[in-house]
CSV table of C-alpha atoms and ligand atoms in Angstrom, one decimal:
chain,number,residue,atom,x,y,z
A,7,MET,CA,125.8,102.9,112.4
A,8,ILE,CA,123.4,100.1,112.9
A,9,GLN,CA,121.5,99.4,109.7
A,10,LYS,CA,118.2,97.6,109.0
A,11,PRO,CA,118.5,94.0,108.0
A,12,ARG,CA,119.0,93.4,104.2
A,13,GLY,CA,115.6,92.9,102.4
A,14,THR,CA,113.7,95.0,104.9
A,15,PHE,CA,112.6,98.7,104.5
A,16,ASP,CA,111.5,101.7,106.5
A,17,ILE,CA,108.2,103.3,105.5
A,18,MET,CA,108.9,107.0,106.0
A,19,PRO,CA,106.2,109.6,106.9
A,20,GLU,CA,105.9,110.9,103.3
A,21,GLU,CA,105.1,107.4,102.1
A,22,THR,CA,102.7,106.3,104.8
A,23,PRO,CA,99.6,108.2,103.4
A,24,LEU,CA,99.8,106.0,100.3
A,25,TRP,CA,100.1,102.8,102.4
A,26,GLN,CA,97.1,103.9,104.4
A,27,TYR,CA,95.1,104.7,101.3
A,28,ILE,CA,95.8,101.2,99.9
A,29,GLU,CA,95.0,99.6,103.2
A,30,ALA,CA,91.8,101.5,103.5
A,31,THR,CA,90.8,100.7,99.9
A,32,ALA,CA,91.4,97.0,100.5
A,33,ARG,CA,89.6,96.9,103.8
A,34,ASN,CA,86.6,98.9,102.6
A,35,THR,CA,86.3,96.8,99.4
A,36,ALA,CA,86.6,93.5,101.3
A,37,ALA,CA,83.9,94.7,103.7
A,38,LEU,CA,81.5,95.2,100.7
A,39,TYR,CA,81.9,91.4,100.0
A,40,GLY,CA,81.2,90.5,103.7
A,41,TYR,CA,84.7,90.0,104.9
A,42,LYS,CA,85.8,90.7,108.5
A,43,GLU,CA,89.3,91.1,109.8
A,44,ILE,CA,91.3,88.5,111.6
A,45,ARG,CA,94.6,89.0,113.3
A,46,THR,CA,96.9,86.1,114.1
A,47,PRO,CA,100.4,85.9,115.7
A,48,THR,CA,103.5,87.0,113.7
A,49,PHE,CA,105.2,83.7,114.5
A,50,GLU,CA,103.8,80.2,114.7
A,51,ALA,CA,104.9,76.7,115.3
A,52,THR,CA,107.2,75.7,112.4
A,53,GLU,CA,105.1,72.6,111.8
A,54,LEU,CA,102.1,74.7,110.8
A,55,PHE,CA,103.9,75.9,107.7
A,56,GLN,CA,105.6,72.5,107.0
A,57,ARG,CA,102.2,70.8,107.0
A,58,GLY,CA,100.1,73.7,105.6
A,59,VAL,CA,102.3,75.3,103.0
A,60,GLY,CA,104.1,72.0,102.2
A,61,ASP,CA,107.5,70.4,102.8
A,62,THR,CA,108.5,70.4,99.2
A,63,THR,CA,107.9,74.1,98.5
A,64,ASP,CA,110.7,76.7,98.1
A,65,VAL,CA,109.0,78.7,100.9
A,66,VAL,CA,109.4,75.9,103.5
A,67,GLN,CA,112.7,74.4,102.2
A,68,LYS,CA,114.7,77.6,101.6
A,69,GLU,CA,112.9,80.8,102.7
A,70,MET,CA,111.6,80.5,106.3
A,71,TYR,CA,112.9,82.5,109.2
A,72,THR,CA,113.0,79.7,111.8
A,73,PHE,CA,114.3,79.9,115.3
A,74,THR,CA,114.2,77.9,118.5
A,75,ASP,CA,113.0,79.7,121.6
A,76,ARG,CA,114.5,79.4,125.1
A,77,GLU,CA,112.7,76.1,125.6
A,78,ASN,CA,114.0,74.7,122.4
A,79,ARG,CA,110.7,74.8,120.5
A,80,SER,CA,110.8,75.6,116.8
A,81,PHE,CA,109.0,78.7,115.6
A,82,THR,CA,108.8,80.5,112.3
A,83,LEU,CA,108.0,84.1,111.4
A,84,ARG,CA,105.0,83.7,109.1
A,85,PRO,CA,105.9,83.5,105.5
A,86,GLU,CA,102.2,83.9,104.5
A,87,GLY,CA,98.7,84.1,106.1
A,88,THR,CA,96.6,81.2,104.8
A,89,ALA,CA,97.9,78.5,107.2
A,90,SER,CA,97.6,80.8,110.2
A,91,VAL,CA,94.0,81.6,109.4
A,92,ALA,CA,93.2,77.9,109.1
A,93,ARG,CA,94.9,77.2,112.4
A,94,ALA,CA,93.1,80.1,114.1
A,95,LEU,CA,89.7,78.9,112.9
A,96,ILE,CA,90.3,75.3,114.1
A,97,GLU,CA,91.8,76.4,117.4
A,98,ASN,CA,89.0,78.8,118.2
A,99,GLY,CA,86.3,76.3,117.3
A,100,ARG,CA,84.9,78.5,114.4
A,101,CYS,CA,84.6,75.8,111.8
A,102,SER,CA,81.0,75.2,112.8
A,103,ASP,CA,80.0,78.9,112.5
A,104,THR,CA,77.5,79.9,109.9
A,105,LEU,CA,79.1,79.4,106.5
A,106,PRO,CA,80.8,80.7,104.5
A,107,LEU,CA,83.4,82.2,106.8
A,108,LYS,CA,85.0,85.2,105.2
A,109,LEU,CA,88.1,86.7,106.7
A,110,TYR,CA,90.7,89.2,105.6
A,111,TYR,CA,94.1,90.2,107.0
A,112,MET,CA,96.7,92.9,106.6
A,113,ILE,CA,100.0,91.4,107.7
A,114,ASN,CA,103.8,91.5,107.5
A,115,CYS,CA,105.4,88.3,106.2
A,116,PHE,CA,108.9,87.1,106.1
A,117,ARG,CA,110.7,85.1,103.5
A,118,TYR,CA,114.5,84.7,103.0
A,119,GLU,CA,114.5,85.6,99.3
A,120,LYS,CA,117.0,87.5,97.1
A,121,PRO,CA,115.8,91.1,97.4
A,122,GLN,CA,115.0,93.0,94.3
A,123,ALA,CA,112.4,95.5,93.1
A,124,GLY,CA,109.0,94.1,94.3
A,125,ARG,CA,110.7,91.4,96.4
A,126,SER,CA,111.8,91.8,100.0
A,127,ARG,CA,112.5,89.7,103.0
A,128,GLU,CA,109.9,91.4,105.1
A,129,PHE,CA,106.9,92.3,103.0
A,130,TYR,CA,103.2,93.2,103.5
A,131,GLN,CA,100.2,91.3,102.3
A,132,PHE,CA,96.5,92.0,102.2
A,133,GLY,CA,94.8,88.7,101.9
A,134,VAL,CA,91.3,87.1,102.1
A,135,GLU,CA,90.2,83.6,102.9
A,136,MET,CA,86.7,82.1,102.4
A,137,TYR,CA,85.8,78.7,104.0
A,138,GLY,CA,82.8,76.5,103.5
A,139,ALA,CA,81.9,77.3,99.9
A,140,ALA,CA,82.8,74.6,97.4
A,141,ASP,CA,81.0,76.0,94.4
A,142,ALA,CA,82.8,77.8,91.6
A,143,ALA,CA,80.6,80.9,92.4
A,144,ALA,CA,82.9,81.3,95.5
A,145,ASP,CA,86.0,81.2,93.3
A,146,ALA,CA,84.5,84.0,91.1
A,147,ASP,CA,83.4,86.0,94.2
A,148,THR,CA,86.9,85.8,95.6
A,149,ILE,CA,88.5,86.8,92.3
A,150,GLY,CA,85.9,89.6,92.3
A,151,VAL,CA,87.2,91.0,95.6
A,152,ALA,CA,90.8,91.1,94.2
A,153,ASN,CA,89.6,92.6,90.9
A,154,SER,CA,87.6,95.3,92.7
A,155,ILE,CA,90.6,96.3,94.9
A,156,ILE,CA,92.9,96.4,92.0
A,157,ARG,CA,90.5,98.5,89.9
A,158,ASN,CA,89.6,100.8,92.9
A,159,LEU,CA,93.4,101.5,93.2
A,160,GLY,CA,93.3,102.6,89.6
A,161,ILE,CA,95.6,99.8,88.4
A,162,THR,CA,94.6,99.3,84.8
A,163,ASP,CA,97.6,97.7,83.3
A,164,VAL,CA,96.9,94.3,84.8
A,165,SER,CA,95.6,90.9,83.5
A,166,LEU,CA,94.0,88.0,85.3
A,167,HIS,CA,95.5,84.6,84.6
A,168,ILE,CA,93.5,81.5,85.7
A,169,ASN,CA,94.2,77.8,85.6
A,170,SER,CA,93.1,74.6,87.3
A,171,ILE,CA,95.6,72.2,88.7
A,172,GLY,CA,93.0,69.5,89.5
A,173,CYS,CA,92.3,67.7,92.7
A,174,PRO,CA,93.6,64.6,94.5
A,175,ASN,CA,91.6,62.4,92.1
A,176,CYS,CA,93.0,63.7,88.8
A,177,ARG,CA,96.3,65.2,89.8
A,178,PRO,CA,98.4,62.0,90.5
A,179,ALA,CA,97.9,60.8,86.9
A,180,TYR,CA,98.7,64.3,85.5
A,181,ARG,CA,101.7,64.5,87.8
A,182,LEU,CA,103.1,61.2,86.5
A,183,GLU,CA,102.7,62.3,82.9
A,184,LEU,CA,104.4,65.6,83.7
A,185,TYR,CA,107.2,63.7,85.5
A,186,ASN,CA,107.7,61.4,82.5
A,187,TYR,CA,107.8,64.3,80.2
A,188,PHE,CA,110.4,66.3,82.2
A,189,LYS,CA,112.4,63.2,83.0
A,190,ALA,CA,113.1,62.8,79.3
A,191,HIS,CA,114.5,66.4,79.4
A,192,GLU,CA,116.2,66.1,82.8
A,193,ASP,CA,119.8,66.9,81.5
A,194,GLU,CA,118.6,70.2,80.1
A,195,LEU,CA,116.8,71.4,83.2
A,196,CYS,CA,118.3,74.0,85.6
A,197,ASP,CA,119.6,72.6,88.9
A,198,THR,CA,116.6,73.8,90.9
A,199,CYS,CA,114.2,72.1,88.4
A,200,LYS,CA,116.3,68.9,88.5
A,201,SER,CA,115.5,68.6,92.2
A,202,ARG,CA,111.9,69.7,91.7
A,203,LEU,CA,111.5,66.8,89.2
A,204,GLU,CA,111.3,64.3,92.1
A,205,THR,CA,109.6,66.5,94.7
A,206,ASN,CA,107.2,68.7,92.8
A,207,PRO,CA,107.3,68.6,89.0
A,208,LEU,CA,104.4,71.1,88.6
A,209,ARG,CA,106.8,73.8,89.8
A,210,ILE,CA,109.0,73.3,86.8
A,211,LEU,CA,106.2,74.9,84.8
A,212,ASP,CA,106.7,78.3,86.4
A,213,CYS,CA,110.5,78.3,86.3
A,214,LYS,CA,111.6,81.6,84.8
A,215,SER,CA,114.9,80.1,83.3
A,216,PRO,CA,114.6,80.4,79.4
A,217,ILE,CA,115.6,76.8,78.9
A,218,CYS,CA,113.1,75.4,81.4
A,219,SER,CA,110.3,77.6,80.1
A,220,LYS,CA,111.0,76.5,76.5
A,221,ILE,CA,110.9,72.8,77.6
A,222,GLY,CA,107.7,73.6,79.7
A,223,GLU,CA,106.0,74.9,76.5
A,224,GLY,CA,105.7,71.3,75.2
A,225,ALA,CA,104.7,69.8,78.6
A,226,PRO,CA,101.3,68.2,79.2
A,227,LYS,CA,98.8,70.8,80.6
A,228,SER,CA,96.8,70.2,83.8
A,229,ILE,CA,93.7,71.7,82.2
A,230,ASP,CA,93.7,68.8,79.7
A,231,HIS,CA,93.9,66.2,82.4
A,232,LEU,CA,91.1,67.3,84.7
A,233,CYS,CA,88.5,64.8,86.1
A,234,PRO,CA,84.9,65.6,85.0
A,235,GLU,CA,84.2,67.4,88.3
A,236,CYS,CA,87.2,69.7,88.1
A,237,ALA,CA,86.5,70.4,84.4
A,238,ASP,CA,82.9,71.3,85.3
A,239,HIS,CA,84.2,73.5,88.1
A,240,MET,CA,86.5,75.4,85.7
A,241,ASP,CA,83.6,75.8,83.2
A,242,LYS,CA,81.3,77.2,85.9
A,243,LEU,CA,84.1,79.6,87.0
A,244,LYS,CA,84.5,80.9,83.5
A,245,ASN,CA,80.7,81.4,83.2
A,246,HIS,CA,80.6,83.4,86.4
A,247,LEU,CA,83.6,85.6,85.5
A,248,ASP,CA,82.0,86.3,82.1
A,249,GLU,CA,78.7,87.2,83.8
A,250,MET,CA,80.6,89.5,86.2
A,251,GLY,CA,82.4,91.2,83.3
A,252,ILE,CA,85.8,90.2,84.6
A,253,GLU,CA,88.3,89.5,81.8
A,254,TYR,CA,90.8,86.6,82.2
A,255,GLU,CA,93.1,84.4,80.3
A,256,ILE,CA,93.7,80.7,80.8
A,257,ASP,CA,97.3,80.4,81.6
A,258,THR,CA,98.5,76.8,82.0
A,259,ASN,CA,101.8,77.9,83.5
A,260,ILE,CA,100.1,79.3,86.6
A,261,VAL,CA,100.7,76.5,89.1
A,262,ARG,CA,101.5,78.6,92.3
A,263,GLY,CA,104.3,77.9,94.7
A,264,LEU,CA,102.4,76.6,97.7
A,265,ASP,CA,101.3,73.0,98.1
A,266,TYR,CA,97.8,73.4,99.4
A,267,TYR,CA,96.1,74.4,96.2
A,268,THR,CA,93.4,72.3,94.5
A,269,ARG,CA,91.5,73.2,91.3
A,270,THR,CA,91.4,76.9,90.7
A,271,VAL,CA,94.6,79.0,90.8
A,272,PHE,CA,94.9,82.5,89.7
A,273,GLU,CA,97.3,85.5,89.5
A,274,PHE,CA,96.9,89.2,88.6
A,275,ILE,CA,99.9,90.2,86.6
A,276,CYS,CA,101.2,93.7,85.9
A,277,THR,CA,104.1,93.4,83.5
A,278,ALA,CA,104.9,97.1,83.8
A,279,ILE,CA,106.5,96.5,87.2
A,280,GLY,CA,109.3,94.2,86.1
A,281,ALA,CA,110.2,90.6,86.9
A,282,GLN,CA,108.2,90.4,90.1
A,283,SER,CA,105.0,91.1,88.2
A,284,THR,CA,102.4,89.1,90.2
A,285,VAL,CA,100.5,91.7,92.3
A,286,CYS,CA,98.1,89.1,93.6
A,287,GLY,CA,98.1,85.4,93.8
A,288,GLY,CA,95.6,82.9,95.1
A,289,GLY,CA,93.5,79.8,94.6
A,290,ARG,CA,91.3,77.1,96.1
A,291,TYR,CA,92.7,74.8,98.9
A,292,ASP,CA,90.0,72.3,99.7
A,293,GLY,CA,92.3,70.0,101.7
A,294,LEU,CA,94.1,72.5,103.9
A,295,MET,CA,91.8,72.6,106.9
A,296,LYS,CA,91.7,68.8,107.1
A,297,GLU,CA,95.5,68.6,106.7
A,298,LEU,CA,95.8,70.8,109.7
A,299,GLY,CA,93.6,68.7,111.9
A,300,GLY,CA,90.3,70.4,111.3
A,301,PRO,CA,87.1,69.2,109.5
A,302,GLN,CA,87.0,68.7,105.7
A,303,MET,CA,86.1,72.2,104.6
A,304,PRO,CA,86.6,73.8,101.2
A,305,GLY,CA,88.5,77.1,101.1
A,306,ILE,CA,89.6,79.7,98.6
A,307,GLY,CA,91.6,83.0,99.0
A,308,PHE,CA,94.3,85.2,97.7
A,309,ALA,CA,97.0,87.6,98.9
A,310,MET,CA,98.3,90.8,97.3
A,311,GLY,CA,101.7,92.3,98.0
A,312,ILE,CA,101.4,96.0,99.0
A,313,THR,CA,104.8,97.0,97.6
A,314,ARG,CA,103.8,95.5,94.2
A,315,LEU,CA,100.5,97.4,94.3
A,316,ILE,CA,102.4,100.6,94.9
A,317,LEU,CA,104.8,99.8,91.9
A,318,ALA,CA,101.7,99.1,89.8
A,319,MET,CA,99.9,102.3,90.8
A,320,LYS,CA,103.1,104.3,90.0
A,321,ALA,CA,103.3,102.6,86.6
A,322,CYS,CA,99.7,103.3,85.9
A,323,GLY,CA,99.9,106.9,87.2
A,324,SER,CA,97.1,106.3,89.7
A,325,VAL,CA,98.8,107.4,92.9
A,326,PRO,CA,96.4,109.9,94.5
A,327,ASP,CA,97.3,113.1,96.2
A,328,THR,CA,97.0,111.8,99.7
A,329,CYS,CA,98.8,114.7,101.4
A,330,ASN,CA,97.2,116.1,104.5
A,331,PHE,CA,97.8,119.9,104.9
A,332,PRO,CA,97.0,121.9,108.0
A,333,SER,CA,94.0,124.1,107.7
A,334,LEU,CA,95.5,126.7,110.0
A,335,TYR,CA,99.0,127.6,111.2
A,336,ILE,CA,99.2,130.1,114.1
A,337,ALA,CA,102.4,132.1,114.3
A,338,PRO,CA,102.8,133.5,117.8
A,339,MET,CA,105.2,136.3,118.7
A,340,GLY,CA,106.2,135.9,122.3
A,341,LYS,CA,105.3,133.6,125.2
A,342,ALA,CA,101.9,135.0,126.0
A,343,ALA,CA,100.9,134.7,122.3
A,344,GLN,CA,102.2,131.1,122.2
A,345,CYS,CA,100.1,130.3,125.2
A,346,LYS,CA,97.0,131.9,123.5
A,347,ALA,CA,97.8,129.9,120.3
A,348,SER,CA,97.9,126.6,122.3
A,349,GLY,CA,94.3,127.3,123.5
A,350,ILE,CA,92.9,128.2,120.1
A,351,VAL,CA,94.6,125.2,118.4
A,352,SER,CA,93.4,122.7,121.0
A,353,LYS,CA,89.8,124.0,120.6
A,354,LEU,CA,90.1,123.6,116.8
A,355,ARG,CA,91.6,120.1,117.1
A,356,SER,CA,88.8,119.0,119.4
A,357,LYS,CA,86.4,119.9,116.6
A,358,GLY,CA,88.4,117.9,114.0
A,359,VAL,CA,90.4,120.7,112.5
A,360,TYR,CA,94.1,120.0,111.6
A,361,ALA,CA,95.9,123.0,113.1
A,362,GLU,CA,99.5,123.7,114.2
A,363,TYR,CA,101.4,126.5,115.9
A,364,ASP,CA,105.1,127.2,116.6
A,365,LEU,CA,106.7,125.0,119.3
A,366,VAL,CA,110.3,125.7,118.6
A,367,GLY,CA,110.6,129.5,119.0
A,368,ARG,CA,111.2,130.4,115.3
A,369,SER,CA,111.4,134.1,114.2
A,370,LEU,CA,108.2,135.3,112.5
A,371,LYS,CA,109.9,135.1,109.1
A,372,ALA,CA,111.0,131.5,109.7
A,373,GLN,CA,107.5,130.7,111.0
A,374,MET,CA,105.9,131.9,107.8
A,375,LYS,CA,108.4,129.9,105.7
A,376,TYR,CA,107.6,126.9,107.8
A,377,ALA,CA,103.8,127.5,107.4
A,378,ASP,CA,104.4,127.7,103.6
A,379,LYS,CA,106.3,124.4,103.7
A,380,THR,CA,103.6,122.5,105.5
A,381,GLY,CA,101.1,123.7,102.9
A,382,ALA,CA,98.8,125.4,105.5
A,383,PHE,CA,95.8,127.0,103.9
A,384,PHE,CA,95.5,129.8,106.5
A,385,THR,CA,97.9,131.5,108.9
A,386,LEU,CA,97.2,133.7,111.9
A,387,ILE,CA,99.8,136.0,113.4
A,388,ILE,CA,99.3,136.7,117.1
A,389,GLY,CA,101.3,139.2,119.2
A,390,ASP,CA,100.7,141.2,122.4
A,391,SER,CA,98.5,143.8,120.7
A,392,GLU,CA,96.3,141.0,119.1
A,393,ILE,CA,95.8,139.4,122.5
A,394,GLU,CA,94.8,142.8,124.0
A,395,SER,CA,92.4,143.7,121.2
A,396,GLY,CA,91.1,140.1,120.8
A,397,LYS,CA,91.4,140.7,117.0
A,398,ALA,CA,93.9,139.2,114.5
A,399,ILE,CA,94.5,139.0,110.8
A,400,LEU,CA,93.7,135.7,109.2
A,401,LYS,CA,95.7,135.2,105.9
A,402,ASN,CA,94.5,132.9,103.1
A,403,MET,CA,97.8,131.5,101.9
A,404,LYS,CA,96.4,130.2,98.6
A,405,GLU,CA,94.5,133.4,97.5
A,406,SER,CA,96.8,136.0,99.3
A,407,SER,CA,93.7,137.6,100.8
A,408,GLN,CA,93.1,138.4,104.4
A,409,GLN,CA,90.4,139.2,106.9
A,410,GLU,CA,90.1,140.3,110.6
A,411,ILE,CA,88.8,137.7,113.0
A,412,ASP,CA,87.8,137.6,116.6
A,413,LEU,CA,90.3,135.4,118.5
A,414,ASN,CA,87.7,134.5,121.2
A,415,ASP,CA,85.1,133.3,118.7
A,416,ILE,CA,86.1,129.7,117.7
A,417,ASN,CA,83.0,129.2,115.6
A,418,ALA,CA,83.7,132.3,113.6
A,419,LEU,CA,87.3,131.3,113.1
A,420,MET,CA,86.2,127.8,111.9
A,421,LYS,CA,83.7,129.4,109.4
A,422,ALA,CA,86.5,131.7,108.2
A,423,ILE,CA,88.8,128.8,107.4
A,424,GLY,CA,86.0,127.0,105.5
A,425,TYR,CA,84.3,124.7,108.1
A,426,GLU,CA,80.6,124.4,108.6
A,427,VAL,CA,79.6,125.0,112.2
B,521,LIG,P1,102.0,84.1,97.3
B,521,LIG,O1,101.9,84.0,95.9
B,521,LIG,O2,103.2,83.4,97.9
B,521,LIG,O3,100.7,83.5,98.0
B,521,LIG,O4,102.1,85.6,97.8
B,521,LIG,C1,101.0,86.5,97.5
B,521,LIG,C2,101.5,87.8,97.0
B,521,LIG,O5,102.4,88.4,98.0
B,521,LIG,C3,102.4,87.8,95.8
B,521,LIG,O6,101.6,87.7,94.6
B,521,LIG,C4,103.1,89.0,95.9
B,521,LIG,O7,102.3,90.1,95.4
B,521,LIG,C5,103.4,89.2,97.4
B,521,LIG,N1,104.7,88.6,97.7
B,521,LIG,C6,105.1,87.4,97.9
B,521,LIG,N2,106.4,87.3,98.3
B,521,LIG,C7,106.8,88.6,98.3
B,521,LIG,C8,108.1,89.2,98.6
B,521,LIG,N3,109.1,88.4,98.9
B,521,LIG,N4,108.2,90.5,98.5
B,521,LIG,C9,107.1,91.3,98.2
B,521,LIG,N5,105.9,90.8,97.9
B,521,LIG,C10,105.8,89.4,98.0
B,521,LIG,C11,100.4,83.5,99.3
B,521,LIG,O8,101.1,84.0,100.1
B,521,LIG,C12,99.1,82.8,99.6
B,521,LIG,N6,99.0,82.7,101.0
B,521,LIG,C13,98.0,83.5,99.0
B,521,LIG,C14,96.7,82.9,99.2
B,521,LIG,C15,95.8,83.2,100.2
B,521,LIG,N7,96.2,81.8,98.6
B,521,LIG,C16,95.1,81.5,99.1
B,521,LIG,N8,94.8,82.3,100.1
């Protein structure tokens, strides 16, 4: 048997209603904040992620699905959405549109990671990106979108962690101080962090190994090394969040794994879902657009993993009953009745009623069992005598009551099954 690739998953019909519910909640909430959807290709030139996400990141160094096409060009299945959105805005000449530009996306992403609960190789993200607003109010507004989606999904067991990792003015000095600190502990660091020391010492701060975390506790904090502008930005963000009633904690270990971030970084963490507890991660990236060949333009955004949202909803008991049951199931006896049923059902469907009838020639008993299994609210049994008289018995499956209806009066039938006509 051919199996799906490791780290991918099928979403079966009983699960899709929950996915659709989450997607609809995210879309509707983002729309309230003025975001519009953008769709970009599933694969892009590899260089986009090397330059955008950053050469020294784990994503680019170890996790990309990169291939060459028949003309020997290097492409990569998108590991995330931010770089693609920036590319699309530049390429489509949208950087001079009225600001801010507010875009959201619902995408599948690909990263070659070790699969575990909440971490897969193909995964789904809902993300938003806002361009052209440098003020801390934009950071708060963006965090507000994520917070509203998470709350609207009923996820309560979650905390918002924020940090500032500075800007090109203040980060080099901080980075050097951090380098010197970790250099003194080099022998104790895990192998990954030993190599991070030279390329990206900030990443050592979010290493999960107990020894590296312990060493990290004594490390200099970016928040204590901000230039006056970055410090002011952070203060303003806190004021906005306080005003908006959004609770947060300053977490100096939030450094994020992608290179494009400047100043604000944040994560929503739900510890109830295990090791992969970040349901949403994001931050400001004021240099990305320029890095990719566009104008200097500030940006901020986030992305949330749909599987992690599902785990969090399950942990919080907030999975809604999204099942869709047929309003009516028609059980025909014989070919003429089946033909009559097809006519009734198609009229009902054209008026927006979910109705089904037997297509596989089951016995009446088996049909009633099937109707029960689908959760149908009403059933209608039609045979030759019903067709002749034009009357049939409509059974209410929930209340075990019944009434006679006119088979040729669709409006009366709709009323009888609870619809306004
Ligand atoms: P990220 O932190 O790499 O950021 O991913 C965002 C979210 O995607 C994570 O918090 C997690 O919920 C989900 N996620 C990431 N990797 C996996 C995986 N292997 N399996 C399941 N879920 C996963 C970004 O991707 C940035 N582009 C976010 C952003 C947008 N920053 C600014 N704008």
